[in-house]
Amino acid sequence: PSDTSVTFVSGTPRMVVLYHAGESIVFARLSFEAAAFGDSGQTVQVNVRPRPGIYGLDLATSLPFRAGQVAITFVYGRYFSAPARARQVYGGDIAFEKSLAVGHMLNDGQVSLLPTSRPAPDNVQAALPIPGSYLVAAPQ
């Protein structure tokens, strides 16, 4: 997907949908609850930059958001494939796929896996604690 920048007024739920370039296939959805940015009526800019080479993105917002009020859903069914090493560790694609979660990339290069749900078979979803870098990952 392309880098995306959206500006809106806080106080109502919003959803930002990113599509794979040139296709009508969803890559990720970011949902913002009405109370995500506190007081309503504030102008908020949301910048999303997909991360080439991994199934992830960087999220920046002009105002801080409340933890748990923003969620990301990665839709990985079309372009995601298990790396060769994951097939070895997990014993196959299906076992690896069942282990997938949303990960938050930390400043020290580590990944913190977030509590993740599956709203659909090829979707992983998690509430976000802060703006930052997020990706689809599995424990090693």
PDB file of C-alpha atoms in Angstrom:
ATOM      1  CA  PRO A   1       0.000   0.000   0.000  1.00  0.00           C
ATOM      2  CA  SER A   2       0.930   3.627  -0.371  1.00  0.00           C
ATOM      3  CA  ASP A   3       1.749   5.969   2.480  1.00  0.00           C
ATOM      4  CA  THR A   4      -1.529   7.432   3.716  1.00  0.00           C
ATOM      5  CA  SER A   5      -2.334  10.654   5.546  1.00  0.00           C
ATOM      6  CA  VAL A   6      -5.818  11.407   6.844  1.00  0.00           C
ATOM      7  CA  THR A   7      -7.079  14.431   8.758  1.00  0.00           C
ATOM      8  CA  PHE A   8     -10.355  14.377  10.678  1.00  0.00           C
ATOM      9  CA  VAL A   9     -12.119  15.942  13.642  1.00  0.00           C
ATOM     10  CA  SER A  10     -12.143  13.801  16.781  1.00  0.00           C
ATOM     11  CA  GLY A  11     -15.302  12.797  18.578  1.00  0.00           C
ATOM     12  CA  THR A  12     -16.811  10.289  16.146  1.00  0.00           C
ATOM     13  CA  PRO A  13     -15.613   6.801  15.284  1.00  0.00           C
ATOM     14  CA  ARG A  14     -13.362   6.659  12.204  1.00  0.00           C
ATOM     15  CA  MET A  15     -11.871   3.882  10.128  1.00  0.00           C
ATOM     16  CA  VAL A  16      -8.853   4.150   7.842  1.00  0.00           C
ATOM     17  CA  VAL A  17      -8.558   1.341   5.311  1.00  0.00           C
ATOM     18  CA  LEU A  18      -5.338   0.638   3.436  1.00  0.00           C
ATOM     19  CA  TYR A  19      -5.457  -1.327   0.199  1.00  0.00           C
ATOM     20  CA  HIS A  20      -2.698  -3.122  -1.658  1.00  0.00           C
ATOM     21  CA  ALA A  21      -1.436  -0.806  -4.417  1.00  0.00           C
ATOM     22  CA  GLY A  22      -3.517  -1.019  -7.571  1.00  0.00           C
ATOM     23  CA  GLU A  23      -5.976  -3.538  -6.107  1.00  0.00           C
ATOM     24  CA  SER A  24      -9.166  -3.564  -4.094  1.00  0.00           C
ATOM     25  CA  ILE A  25      -7.634  -5.962  -1.565  1.00  0.00           C
ATOM     26  CA  VAL A  26      -7.457  -4.755   2.036  1.00  0.00           C
ATOM     27  CA  PHE A  27      -4.029  -4.716   3.690  1.00  0.00           C
ATOM     28  CA  ALA A  28      -5.031  -3.241   7.064  1.00  0.00           C
ATOM     29  CA  ARG A  29      -7.806  -1.348   8.838  1.00  0.00           C
ATOM     30  CA  LEU A  30      -7.246   1.160  11.628  1.00  0.00           C
ATOM     31  CA  SER A  31     -10.314   1.913  13.733  1.00  0.00           C
ATOM     32  CA  PHE A  32     -10.493   4.927  16.026  1.00  0.00           C
ATOM     33  CA  GLU A  33     -13.171   5.016  18.728  1.00  0.00           C
ATOM     34  CA  ALA A  34     -14.995   8.311  19.314  1.00  0.00           C
ATOM     35  CA  ALA A  35     -13.012   8.915  22.534  1.00  0.00           C
ATOM     36  CA  ALA A  36      -9.627   7.944  21.060  1.00  0.00           C
ATOM     37  CA  PHE A  37      -8.250  11.473  21.210  1.00  0.00           C
ATOM     38  CA  GLY A  38     -10.042  12.725  24.302  1.00  0.00           C
ATOM     39  CA  ASP A  39     -12.031  15.896  23.812  1.00  0.00           C
ATOM     40  CA  SER A  40     -14.091  15.949  20.651  1.00  0.00           C
ATOM     41  CA  GLY A  41     -13.755  18.667  18.072  1.00  0.00           C
ATOM     42  CA  GLN A  42      -9.956  18.531  17.797  1.00  0.00           C
ATOM     43  CA  THR A  43      -8.334  18.187  14.397  1.00  0.00           C
ATOM     44  CA  VAL A  44      -6.200  15.049  14.205  1.00  0.00           C
ATOM     45  CA  GLN A  45      -3.786  13.998  11.500  1.00  0.00           C
ATOM     46  CA  VAL A  46      -3.058  10.291  11.117  1.00  0.00           C
ATOM     47  CA  ASN A  47      -0.051   9.184   9.063  1.00  0.00           C
ATOM     48  CA  VAL A  48       0.394   5.550   8.062  1.00  0.00           C
ATOM     49  CA  ARG A  49       3.474   4.206   6.313  1.00  0.00           C
ATOM     50  CA  PRO A  50       3.556   0.536   5.320  1.00  0.00           C
ATOM     51  CA  ARG A  51       6.901  -1.187   5.947  1.00  0.00           C
ATOM     52  CA  PRO A  52       8.308  -2.767   2.771  1.00  0.00           C
ATOM     53  CA  GLY A  53       9.422  -6.360   3.134  1.00  0.00           C
ATOM     54  CA  ILE A  54       7.333  -7.145   6.225  1.00  0.00           C
ATOM     55  CA  TYR A  55       3.614  -7.284   6.862  1.00  0.00           C
ATOM     56  CA  GLY A  56       3.598  -4.147   8.982  1.00  0.00           C
ATOM     57  CA  LEU A  57       3.229  -0.398   9.187  1.00  0.00           C
ATOM     58  CA  ASP A  58       4.285   2.720  11.077  1.00  0.00           C
ATOM     59  CA  LEU A  59       1.508   4.777  12.672  1.00  0.00           C
ATOM     60  CA  ALA A  60       1.937   8.413  13.721  1.00  0.00           C
ATOM     61  CA  THR A  61      -0.756  10.769  15.008  1.00  0.00           C
ATOM     62  CA  SER A  62      -0.659  14.515  15.618  1.00  0.00           C
ATOM     63  CA  LEU A  63      -2.324  13.998  19.023  1.00  0.00           C
ATOM     64  CA  PRO A  64      -1.666  11.132  21.450  1.00  0.00           C
ATOM     65  CA  PHE A  65      -4.450   8.578  21.629  1.00  0.00           C
ATOM     66  CA  ARG A  66      -5.852   6.667  24.558  1.00  0.00           C
ATOM     67  CA  ALA A  67      -4.657   3.083  24.882  1.00  0.00           C
ATOM     68  CA  GLY A  68      -7.317   0.625  23.796  1.00  0.00           C
ATOM     69  CA  GLN A  69      -9.248   3.206  21.767  1.00  0.00           C
ATOM     70  CA  VAL A  70      -7.447   2.457  18.501  1.00  0.00           C
ATOM     71  CA  ALA A  71      -7.295  -0.991  16.924  1.00  0.00           C
ATOM     72  CA  ILE A  72      -5.514  -2.426  13.938  1.00  0.00           C
ATOM     73  CA  THR A  73      -6.668  -5.330  11.824  1.00  0.00           C
ATOM     74  CA  PHE A  74      -4.173  -6.837   9.402  1.00  0.00           C
ATOM     75  CA  VAL A  75      -5.773  -8.771   6.553  1.00  0.00           C
ATOM     76  CA  TYR A  76      -3.100 -11.184   5.406  1.00  0.00           C
ATOM     77  CA  GLY A  77      -4.883 -13.828   3.333  1.00  0.00           C
ATOM     78  CA  ARG A  78      -3.807 -12.648  -0.130  1.00  0.00           C
ATOM     79  CA  TYR A  79      -0.084 -11.908   0.107  1.00  0.00           C
ATOM     80  CA  PHE A  80       1.208 -13.431   3.319  1.00  0.00           C
ATOM     81  CA  SER A  81       3.327 -16.577   3.192  1.00  0.00           C
ATOM     82  CA  ALA A  82       5.232 -18.361   5.905  1.00  0.00           C
ATOM     83  CA  PRO A  83       9.009 -17.883   5.803  1.00  0.00           C
ATOM     84  CA  ALA A  84      11.041 -21.072   5.333  1.00  0.00           C
ATOM     85  CA  ARG A  85      12.396 -20.823   8.902  1.00  0.00           C
ATOM     86  CA  ALA A  86       8.841 -20.566  10.293  1.00  0.00           C
ATOM     87  CA  ARG A  87       7.866 -23.745   8.482  1.00  0.00           C
ATOM     88  CA  GLN A  88      10.770 -25.517  10.166  1.00  0.00           C
ATOM     89  CA  VAL A  89      10.059 -24.142  13.647  1.00  0.00           C
ATOM     90  CA  TYR A  90       6.287 -24.651  13.539  1.00  0.00           C
ATOM     91  CA  GLY A  91       6.194 -27.784  11.388  1.00  0.00           C
ATOM     92  CA  GLY A  92       4.135 -26.237   8.580  1.00  0.00           C
ATOM     93  CA  ASP A  93       2.143 -23.299   7.311  1.00  0.00           C
ATOM     94  CA  ILE A  94      -1.035 -24.037   9.268  1.00  0.00           C
ATOM     95  CA  ALA A  95       0.658 -24.251  12.667  1.00  0.00           C
ATOM     96  CA  PHE A  96       2.568 -21.041  11.922  1.00  0.00           C
ATOM     97  CA  GLU A  97      -0.582 -19.254  10.787  1.00  0.00           C
ATOM     98  CA  LYS A  98      -2.381 -20.204  14.018  1.00  0.00           C
ATOM     99  CA  SER A  99       0.447 -18.568  16.001  1.00  0.00           C
ATOM    100  CA  LEU A 100       0.260 -15.185  14.271  1.00  0.00           C
ATOM    101  CA  ALA A 101      -0.387 -12.085  16.361  1.00  0.00           C
ATOM    102  CA  VAL A 102      -0.048  -8.330  16.101  1.00  0.00           C
ATOM    103  CA  GLY A 103       3.363  -7.253  17.325  1.00  0.00           C
ATOM    104  CA  HIS A 104       4.528  -3.834  18.526  1.00  0.00           C
ATOM    105  CA  MET A 105       8.107  -3.078  17.488  1.00  0.00           C
ATOM    106  CA  LEU A 106       9.996  -1.625  20.451  1.00  0.00           C
ATOM    107  CA  ASN A 107      12.881   0.842  20.333  1.00  0.00           C
ATOM    108  CA  ASP A 108      15.455  -1.856  21.165  1.00  0.00           C
ATOM    109  CA  GLY A 109      14.456  -3.926  18.127  1.00  0.00           C
ATOM    110  CA  GLN A 110      12.408  -6.428  20.145  1.00  0.00           C
ATOM    111  CA  VAL A 111       8.778  -7.201  19.302  1.00  0.00           C
ATOM    112  CA  SER A 112       6.083  -7.241  21.964  1.00  0.00           C
ATOM    113  CA  LEU A 113       3.155  -9.449  20.924  1.00  0.00           C
ATOM    114  CA  LEU A 114      -0.176  -7.851  21.772  1.00  0.00           C
ATOM    115  CA  PRO A 115      -3.350  -9.658  22.858  1.00  0.00           C
ATOM    116  CA  THR A 116      -4.737 -10.562  19.457  1.00  0.00           C
ATOM    117  CA  SER A 117      -8.131 -11.689  18.205  1.00  0.00           C
ATOM    118  CA  ARG A 118      -9.247 -13.074  14.856  1.00  0.00           C
ATOM    119  CA  PRO A 119     -12.354 -11.322  13.524  1.00  0.00           C
ATOM    120  CA  ALA A 120     -12.054 -13.472  10.359  1.00  0.00           C
ATOM    121  CA  PRO A 121      -9.903 -16.495   9.436  1.00  0.00           C
ATOM    122  CA  ASP A 122      -7.212 -14.431   7.669  1.00  0.00           C
ATOM    123  CA  ASN A 123      -7.324 -11.404   9.997  1.00  0.00           C
ATOM    124  CA  VAL A 124      -5.429 -10.555  13.173  1.00  0.00           C
ATOM    125  CA  GLN A 125      -6.623  -7.640  15.307  1.00  0.00           C
ATOM    126  CA  ALA A 126      -5.291  -5.882  18.397  1.00  0.00           C
ATOM    127  CA  ALA A 127      -5.893  -2.734  20.402  1.00  0.00           C
ATOM    128  CA  LEU A 128      -2.927  -0.381  20.169  1.00  0.00           C
ATOM    129  CA  PRO A 129      -1.279   1.133  23.240  1.00  0.00           C
ATOM    130  CA  ILE A 130       0.465   4.054  21.474  1.00  0.00           C
ATOM    131  CA  PRO A 131       1.427   5.246  17.983  1.00  0.00           C
ATOM    132  CA  GLY A 132       4.389   3.267  16.663  1.00  0.00           C
ATOM    133  CA  SER A 133       5.401   0.390  14.429  1.00  0.00           C
ATOM    134  CA  TYR A 134       3.213  -2.710  14.213  1.00  0.00           C
ATOM    135  CA  LEU A 135       3.469  -5.963  12.280  1.00  0.00           C
ATOM    136  CA  VAL A 136       2.143  -9.479  11.930  1.00  0.00           C
ATOM    137  CA  ALA A 137       4.460 -11.792  13.874  1.00  0.00           C
ATOM    138  CA  ALA A 138       4.685 -15.084  15.752  1.00  0.00           C
ATOM    139  CA  PRO A 139       6.782 -16.155  18.746  1.00  0.00           C
ATOM    140  CA  GLN A 140      10.094 -17.825  17.920  1.00  0.00           C
TER     141      GLN A 140
END
